[in-house]
Tab-separated table of C-alpha atoms and ligand atoms in Angstrom:
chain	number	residue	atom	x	y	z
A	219	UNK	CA	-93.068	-118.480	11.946
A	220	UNK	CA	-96.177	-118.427	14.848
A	221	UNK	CA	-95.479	-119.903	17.569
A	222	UNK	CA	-98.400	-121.266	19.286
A	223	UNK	CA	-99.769	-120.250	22.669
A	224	UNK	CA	-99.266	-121.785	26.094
A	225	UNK	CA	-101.076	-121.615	28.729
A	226	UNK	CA	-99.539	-123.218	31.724
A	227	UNK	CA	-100.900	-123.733	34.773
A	228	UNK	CA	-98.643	-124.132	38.470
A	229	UNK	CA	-100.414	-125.782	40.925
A	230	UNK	CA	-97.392	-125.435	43.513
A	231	UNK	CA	-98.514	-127.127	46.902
A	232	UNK	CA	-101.984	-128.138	46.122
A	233	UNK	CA	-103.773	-131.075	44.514
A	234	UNK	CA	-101.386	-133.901	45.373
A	235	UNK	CA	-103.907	-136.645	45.151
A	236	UNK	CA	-107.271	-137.197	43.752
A	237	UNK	CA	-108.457	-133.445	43.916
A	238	UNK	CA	-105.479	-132.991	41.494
A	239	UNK	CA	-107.029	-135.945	39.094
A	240	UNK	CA	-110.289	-133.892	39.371
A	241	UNK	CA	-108.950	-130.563	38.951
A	242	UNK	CA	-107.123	-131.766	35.487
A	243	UNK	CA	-109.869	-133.803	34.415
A	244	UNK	CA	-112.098	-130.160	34.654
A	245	UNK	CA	-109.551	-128.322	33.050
A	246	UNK	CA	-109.994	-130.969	29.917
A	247	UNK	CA	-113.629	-130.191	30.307
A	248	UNK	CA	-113.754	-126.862	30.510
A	249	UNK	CA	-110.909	-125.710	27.850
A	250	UNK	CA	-112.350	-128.402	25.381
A	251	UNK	CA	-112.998	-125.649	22.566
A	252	UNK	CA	-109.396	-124.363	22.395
A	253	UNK	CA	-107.914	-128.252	21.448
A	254	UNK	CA	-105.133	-128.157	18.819
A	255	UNK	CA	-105.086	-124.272	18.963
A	256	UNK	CA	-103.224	-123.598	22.524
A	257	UNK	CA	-100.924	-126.206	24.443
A	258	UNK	CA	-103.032	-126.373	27.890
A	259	UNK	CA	-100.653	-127.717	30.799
A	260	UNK	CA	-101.087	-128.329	34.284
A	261	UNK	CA	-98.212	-129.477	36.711
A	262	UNK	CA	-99.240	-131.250	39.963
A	263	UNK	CA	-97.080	-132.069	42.560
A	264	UNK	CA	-94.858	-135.226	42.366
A	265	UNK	CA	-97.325	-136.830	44.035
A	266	UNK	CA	-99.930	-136.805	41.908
A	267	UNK	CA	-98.300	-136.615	38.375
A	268	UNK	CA	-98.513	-140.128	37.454
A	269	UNK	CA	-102.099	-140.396	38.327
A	270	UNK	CA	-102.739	-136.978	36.268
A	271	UNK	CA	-100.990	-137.923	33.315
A	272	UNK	CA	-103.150	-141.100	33.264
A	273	UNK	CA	-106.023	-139.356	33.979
A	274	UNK	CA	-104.714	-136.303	30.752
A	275	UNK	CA	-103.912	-139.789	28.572
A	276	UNK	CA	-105.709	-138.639	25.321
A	277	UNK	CA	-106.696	-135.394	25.790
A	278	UNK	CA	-105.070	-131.925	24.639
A	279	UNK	CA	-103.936	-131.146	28.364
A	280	UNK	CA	-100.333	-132.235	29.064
A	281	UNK	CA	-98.714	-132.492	32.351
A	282	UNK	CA	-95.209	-130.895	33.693
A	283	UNK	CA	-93.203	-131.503	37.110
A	284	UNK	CA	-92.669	-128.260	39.168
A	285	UNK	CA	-88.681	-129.235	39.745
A	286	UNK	CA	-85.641	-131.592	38.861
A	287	UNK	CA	-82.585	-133.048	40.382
A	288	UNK	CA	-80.254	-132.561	37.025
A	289	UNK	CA	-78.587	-136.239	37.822
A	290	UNK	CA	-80.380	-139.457	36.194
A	291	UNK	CA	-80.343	-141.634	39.385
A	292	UNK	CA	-78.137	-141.850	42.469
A	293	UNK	CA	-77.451	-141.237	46.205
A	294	UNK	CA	-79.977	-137.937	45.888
A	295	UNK	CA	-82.092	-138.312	49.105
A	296	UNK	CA	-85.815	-136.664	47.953
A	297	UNK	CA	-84.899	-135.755	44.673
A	298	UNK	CA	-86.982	-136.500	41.629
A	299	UNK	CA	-84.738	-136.549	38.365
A	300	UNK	CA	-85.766	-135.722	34.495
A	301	UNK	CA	-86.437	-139.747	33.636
A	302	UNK	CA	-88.615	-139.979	36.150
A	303	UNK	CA	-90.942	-137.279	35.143
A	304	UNK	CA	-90.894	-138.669	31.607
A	305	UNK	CA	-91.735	-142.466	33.233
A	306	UNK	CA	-94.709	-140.424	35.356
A	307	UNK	CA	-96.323	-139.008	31.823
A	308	UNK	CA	-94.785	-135.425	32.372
A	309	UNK	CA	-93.885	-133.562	29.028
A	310	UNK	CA	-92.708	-130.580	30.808
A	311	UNK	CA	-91.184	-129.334	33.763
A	312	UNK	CA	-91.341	-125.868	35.166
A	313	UNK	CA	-87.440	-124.808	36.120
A	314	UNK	CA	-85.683	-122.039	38.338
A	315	UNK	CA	-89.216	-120.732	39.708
A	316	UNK	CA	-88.613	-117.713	41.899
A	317	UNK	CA	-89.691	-119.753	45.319
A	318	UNK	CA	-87.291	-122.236	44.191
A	319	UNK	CA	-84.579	-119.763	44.134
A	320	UNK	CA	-85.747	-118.059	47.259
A	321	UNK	CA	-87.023	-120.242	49.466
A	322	UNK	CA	-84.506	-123.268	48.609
A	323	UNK	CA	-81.175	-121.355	47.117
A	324	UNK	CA	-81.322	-122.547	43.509
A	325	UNK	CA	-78.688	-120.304	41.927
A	326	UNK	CA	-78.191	-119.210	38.176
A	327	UNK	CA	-76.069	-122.124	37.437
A	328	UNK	CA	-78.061	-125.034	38.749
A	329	UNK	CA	-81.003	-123.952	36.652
A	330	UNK	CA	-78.641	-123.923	33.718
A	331	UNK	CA	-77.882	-127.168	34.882
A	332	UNK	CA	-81.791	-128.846	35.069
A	333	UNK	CA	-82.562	-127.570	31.869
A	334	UNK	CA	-79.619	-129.335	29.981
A	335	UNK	CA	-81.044	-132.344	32.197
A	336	UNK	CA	-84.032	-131.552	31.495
A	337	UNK	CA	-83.762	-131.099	27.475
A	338	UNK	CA	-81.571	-134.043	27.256
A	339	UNK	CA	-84.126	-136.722	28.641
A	340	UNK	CA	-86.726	-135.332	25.970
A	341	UNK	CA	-88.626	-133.145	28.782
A	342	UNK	CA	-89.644	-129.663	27.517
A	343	UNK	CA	-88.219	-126.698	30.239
A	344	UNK	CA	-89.976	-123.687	31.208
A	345	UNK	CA	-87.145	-121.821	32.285
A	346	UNK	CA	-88.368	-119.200	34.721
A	347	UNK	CA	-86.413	-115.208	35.477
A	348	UNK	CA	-87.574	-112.271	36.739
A	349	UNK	CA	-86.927	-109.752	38.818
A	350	UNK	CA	-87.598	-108.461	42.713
A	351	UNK	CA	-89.436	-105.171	43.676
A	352	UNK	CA	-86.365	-103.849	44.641
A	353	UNK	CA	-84.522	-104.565	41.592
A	354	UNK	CA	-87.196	-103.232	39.682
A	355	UNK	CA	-87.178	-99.819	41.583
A	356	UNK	CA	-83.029	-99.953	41.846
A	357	UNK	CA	-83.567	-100.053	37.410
A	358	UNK	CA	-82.074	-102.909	37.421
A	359	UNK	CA	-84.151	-105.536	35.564
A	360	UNK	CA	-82.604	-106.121	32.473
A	361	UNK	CA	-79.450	-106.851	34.353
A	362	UNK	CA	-80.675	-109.176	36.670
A	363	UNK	CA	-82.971	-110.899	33.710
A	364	UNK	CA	-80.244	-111.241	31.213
A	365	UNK	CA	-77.453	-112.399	34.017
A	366	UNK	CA	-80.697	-115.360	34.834
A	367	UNK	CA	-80.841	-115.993	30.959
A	368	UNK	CA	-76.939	-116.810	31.006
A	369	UNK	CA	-77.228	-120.549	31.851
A	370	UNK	CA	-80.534	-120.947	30.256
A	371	UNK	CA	-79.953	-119.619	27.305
A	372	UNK	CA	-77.057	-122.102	25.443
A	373	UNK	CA	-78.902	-124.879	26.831
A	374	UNK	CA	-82.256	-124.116	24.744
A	375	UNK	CA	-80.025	-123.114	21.896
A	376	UNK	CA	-79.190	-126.915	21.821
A	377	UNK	CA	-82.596	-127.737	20.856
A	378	UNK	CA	-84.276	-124.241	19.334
A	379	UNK	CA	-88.150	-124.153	19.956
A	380	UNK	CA	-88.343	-127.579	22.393
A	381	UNK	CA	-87.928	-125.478	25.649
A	382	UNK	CA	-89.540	-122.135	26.782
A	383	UNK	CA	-88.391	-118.968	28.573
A	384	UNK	CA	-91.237	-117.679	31.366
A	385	UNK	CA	-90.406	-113.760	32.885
A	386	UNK	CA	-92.377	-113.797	36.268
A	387	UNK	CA	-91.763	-110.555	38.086
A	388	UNK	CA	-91.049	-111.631	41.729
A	389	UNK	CA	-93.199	-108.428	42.797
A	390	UNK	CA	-96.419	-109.685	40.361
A	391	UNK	CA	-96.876	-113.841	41.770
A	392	UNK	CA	-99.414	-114.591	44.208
A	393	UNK	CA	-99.721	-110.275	44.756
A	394	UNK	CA	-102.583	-109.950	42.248
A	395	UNK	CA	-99.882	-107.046	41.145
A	396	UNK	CA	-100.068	-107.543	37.431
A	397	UNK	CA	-97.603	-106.182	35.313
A	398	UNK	CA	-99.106	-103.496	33.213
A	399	UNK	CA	-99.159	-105.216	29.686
A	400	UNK	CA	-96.415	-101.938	28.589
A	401	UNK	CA	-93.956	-103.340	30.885
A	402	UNK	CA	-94.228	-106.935	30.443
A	403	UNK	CA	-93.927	-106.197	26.715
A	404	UNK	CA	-90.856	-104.356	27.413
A	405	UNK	CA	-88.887	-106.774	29.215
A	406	UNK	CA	-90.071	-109.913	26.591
A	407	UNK	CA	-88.897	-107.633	23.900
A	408	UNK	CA	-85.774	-107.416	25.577
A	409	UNK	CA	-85.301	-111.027	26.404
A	410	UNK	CA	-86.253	-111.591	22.567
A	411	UNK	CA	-83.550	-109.293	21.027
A	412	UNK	CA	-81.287	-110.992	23.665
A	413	UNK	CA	-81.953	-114.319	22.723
A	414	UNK	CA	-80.556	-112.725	18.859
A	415	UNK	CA	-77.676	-112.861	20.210
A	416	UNK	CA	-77.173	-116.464	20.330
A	417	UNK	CA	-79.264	-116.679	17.006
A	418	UNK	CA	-81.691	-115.163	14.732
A	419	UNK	CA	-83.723	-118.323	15.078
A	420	UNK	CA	-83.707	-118.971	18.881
A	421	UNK	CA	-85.582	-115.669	19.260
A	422	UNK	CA	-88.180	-116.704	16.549
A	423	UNK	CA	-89.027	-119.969	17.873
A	424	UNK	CA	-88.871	-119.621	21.305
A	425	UNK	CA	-92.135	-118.779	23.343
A	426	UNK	CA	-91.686	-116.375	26.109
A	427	UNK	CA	-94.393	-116.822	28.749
A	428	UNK	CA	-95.635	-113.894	30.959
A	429	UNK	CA	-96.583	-115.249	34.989
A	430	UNK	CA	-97.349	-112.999	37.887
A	431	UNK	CA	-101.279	-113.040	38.803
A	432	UNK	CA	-102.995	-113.265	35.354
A	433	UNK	CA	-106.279	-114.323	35.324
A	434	UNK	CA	-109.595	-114.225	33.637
A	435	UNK	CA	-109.972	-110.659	33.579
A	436	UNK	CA	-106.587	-109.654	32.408
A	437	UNK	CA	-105.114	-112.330	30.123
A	438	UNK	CA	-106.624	-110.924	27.260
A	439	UNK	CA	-104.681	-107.591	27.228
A	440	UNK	CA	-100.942	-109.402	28.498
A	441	UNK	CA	-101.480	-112.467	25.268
A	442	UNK	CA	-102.482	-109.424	23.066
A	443	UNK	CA	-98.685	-107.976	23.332
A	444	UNK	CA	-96.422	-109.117	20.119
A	445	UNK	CA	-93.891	-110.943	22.174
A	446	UNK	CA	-95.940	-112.642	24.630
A	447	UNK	CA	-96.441	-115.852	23.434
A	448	UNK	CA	-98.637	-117.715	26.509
A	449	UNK	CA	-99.057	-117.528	30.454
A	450	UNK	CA	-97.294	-119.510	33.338
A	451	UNK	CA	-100.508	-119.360	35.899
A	452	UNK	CA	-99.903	-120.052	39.636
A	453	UNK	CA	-103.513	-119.197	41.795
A	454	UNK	CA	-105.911	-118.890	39.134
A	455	UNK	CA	-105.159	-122.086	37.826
A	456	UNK	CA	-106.602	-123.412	40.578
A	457	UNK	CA	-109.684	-123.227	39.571
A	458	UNK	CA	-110.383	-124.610	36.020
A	459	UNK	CA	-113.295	-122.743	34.893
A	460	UNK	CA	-110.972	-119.339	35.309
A	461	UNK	CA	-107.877	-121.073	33.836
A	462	UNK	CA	-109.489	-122.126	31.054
A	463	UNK	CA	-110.772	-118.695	30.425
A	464	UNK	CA	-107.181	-117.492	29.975
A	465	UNK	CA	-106.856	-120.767	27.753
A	466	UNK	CA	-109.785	-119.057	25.893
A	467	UNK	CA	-108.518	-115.379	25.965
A	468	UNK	CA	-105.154	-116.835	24.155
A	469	UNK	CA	-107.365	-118.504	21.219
A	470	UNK	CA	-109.275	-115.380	20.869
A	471	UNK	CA	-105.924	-113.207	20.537
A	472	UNK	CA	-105.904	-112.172	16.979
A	473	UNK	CA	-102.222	-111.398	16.880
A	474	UNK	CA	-100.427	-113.535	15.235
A	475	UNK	CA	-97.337	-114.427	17.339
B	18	PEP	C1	-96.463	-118.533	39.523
B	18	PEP	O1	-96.314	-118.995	40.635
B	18	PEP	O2	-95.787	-118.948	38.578
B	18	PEP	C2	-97.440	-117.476	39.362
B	18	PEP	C3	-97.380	-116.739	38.282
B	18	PEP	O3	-98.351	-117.294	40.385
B	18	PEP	P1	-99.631	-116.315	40.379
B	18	PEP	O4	-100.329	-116.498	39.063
B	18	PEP	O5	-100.463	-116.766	41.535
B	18	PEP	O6	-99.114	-114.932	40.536
């Protein structure tokens, strides 16, 4: 079965108001020519995602949230939960990002935890692991990336193909260290045959998304690898002219995922 590329793009803490309403509607513009043949997604901050989504109404672009509060509604000071993305237009919602487990705590089990929330109010996770320069060099990767896969992985086994898996090395975002396309294959060919595991299926349908400083210039070699099945884009999608370019490079990969 192909699965079909994705190319999403993570605009973090930029674009929270109308430049994020331009930004999208240039990314429409300028991936036009891949339409129907790679899911395009951008995912503005809160603040902007309503306005976005309106703006994206139509078009082959969809929008995801960058986080969740895995409750419905309640006494959650700040927190944005997984019906409120789907009343803002989102489709998506990027999960477990490494600055969210840095910089705010979020442990294994409460990103289990926002994509059952997440897949359960019809919003479509991008469930984010990877691992740190130092437990890279300590040879520890596949540890640390199958003990993140743990909670993620029964939850997108309820709903095979609807959410996606994204291995960001910590050491390759926002260091314009790319992973050499050899050793992201590697580890998405291990999260694959992991993913077995739970079933033969699971690891057909799901796409496994490779983030950590692609851009233009080196998409094409990363979407070329058999089990890399899109991009999760943080700086370069920034700027749509470039992200549409790896848009591009994904429609021009002849291998057929
Ligand atoms: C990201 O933040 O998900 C990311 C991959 O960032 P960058 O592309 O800037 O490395």
């Amino acid at each position: 079965m192909a699965r079909k590329y994705l190319i999403a793009g993570n605009w973090k803490l930029n674009n929270g108001g109308l430049k994020g309403v331009e930004l999208a509607a240039a990314v429409v513009q300028a991936s036009k020519e891949v339409a129907g043949l790679v899911e395009v997604v951008v995912s503005p901050p809160f603040t902007a995602l309503a306005a976005v989504s309106a703006e994206l109404e139509g078009s082959h672009v969809e929008v995801a949230g960058q986080n969740l509060y895995p409750k419905d509604s309640g006494a959650f000071t700040g927190e944005i939960s997984a019906p409120m993305l789907d009343e803002s237009g989102a489709k998506w919602v990027i999960i477990g990002h490494s600055e969210r487990r840095q910089y705010f705590g979020e442990t294994d089990e409460q990103v289990g935890a926002k994509v059952a929330a997440a897949t359960a109010a019809g919003i479509k996770p991008i469930a984010c692991v990877g691992e740190t320069l130092a437990e890279r060099e300590a040879g520890n990767t596949m540890t640390v990336v199958f003990r993140q896969l743990e909670s993620i992985v029964p939850e997108l086994n309820k709903k095979p193909g609807f959410g996606v898996i994204a291995y960001e090395p910590v050491w390759a975002i926002g260091t314009g260290k790319v992973a050499t396309n050899e050793q992201a294959q590697e580890v998405h060919a291990a999260i694959r045959e992991q993913l077995k595991k739970t079933s033969a299926e699971l690891a057909e349908v799901t796409r496994i998304l490779y983030g950590g400083s692609v851009k233009a210039d080196n998409a094409a070699g990363l979407l070329a690898c058999a089990d890399i099945d899109g991009a999760l884009v943080g700086g370069a999608a920034l700027d749509a002219a470039g992200f549409a370019q790896i848009a591009k490079a994904a429609k021009a990969s002849g291998h057929d995922n």
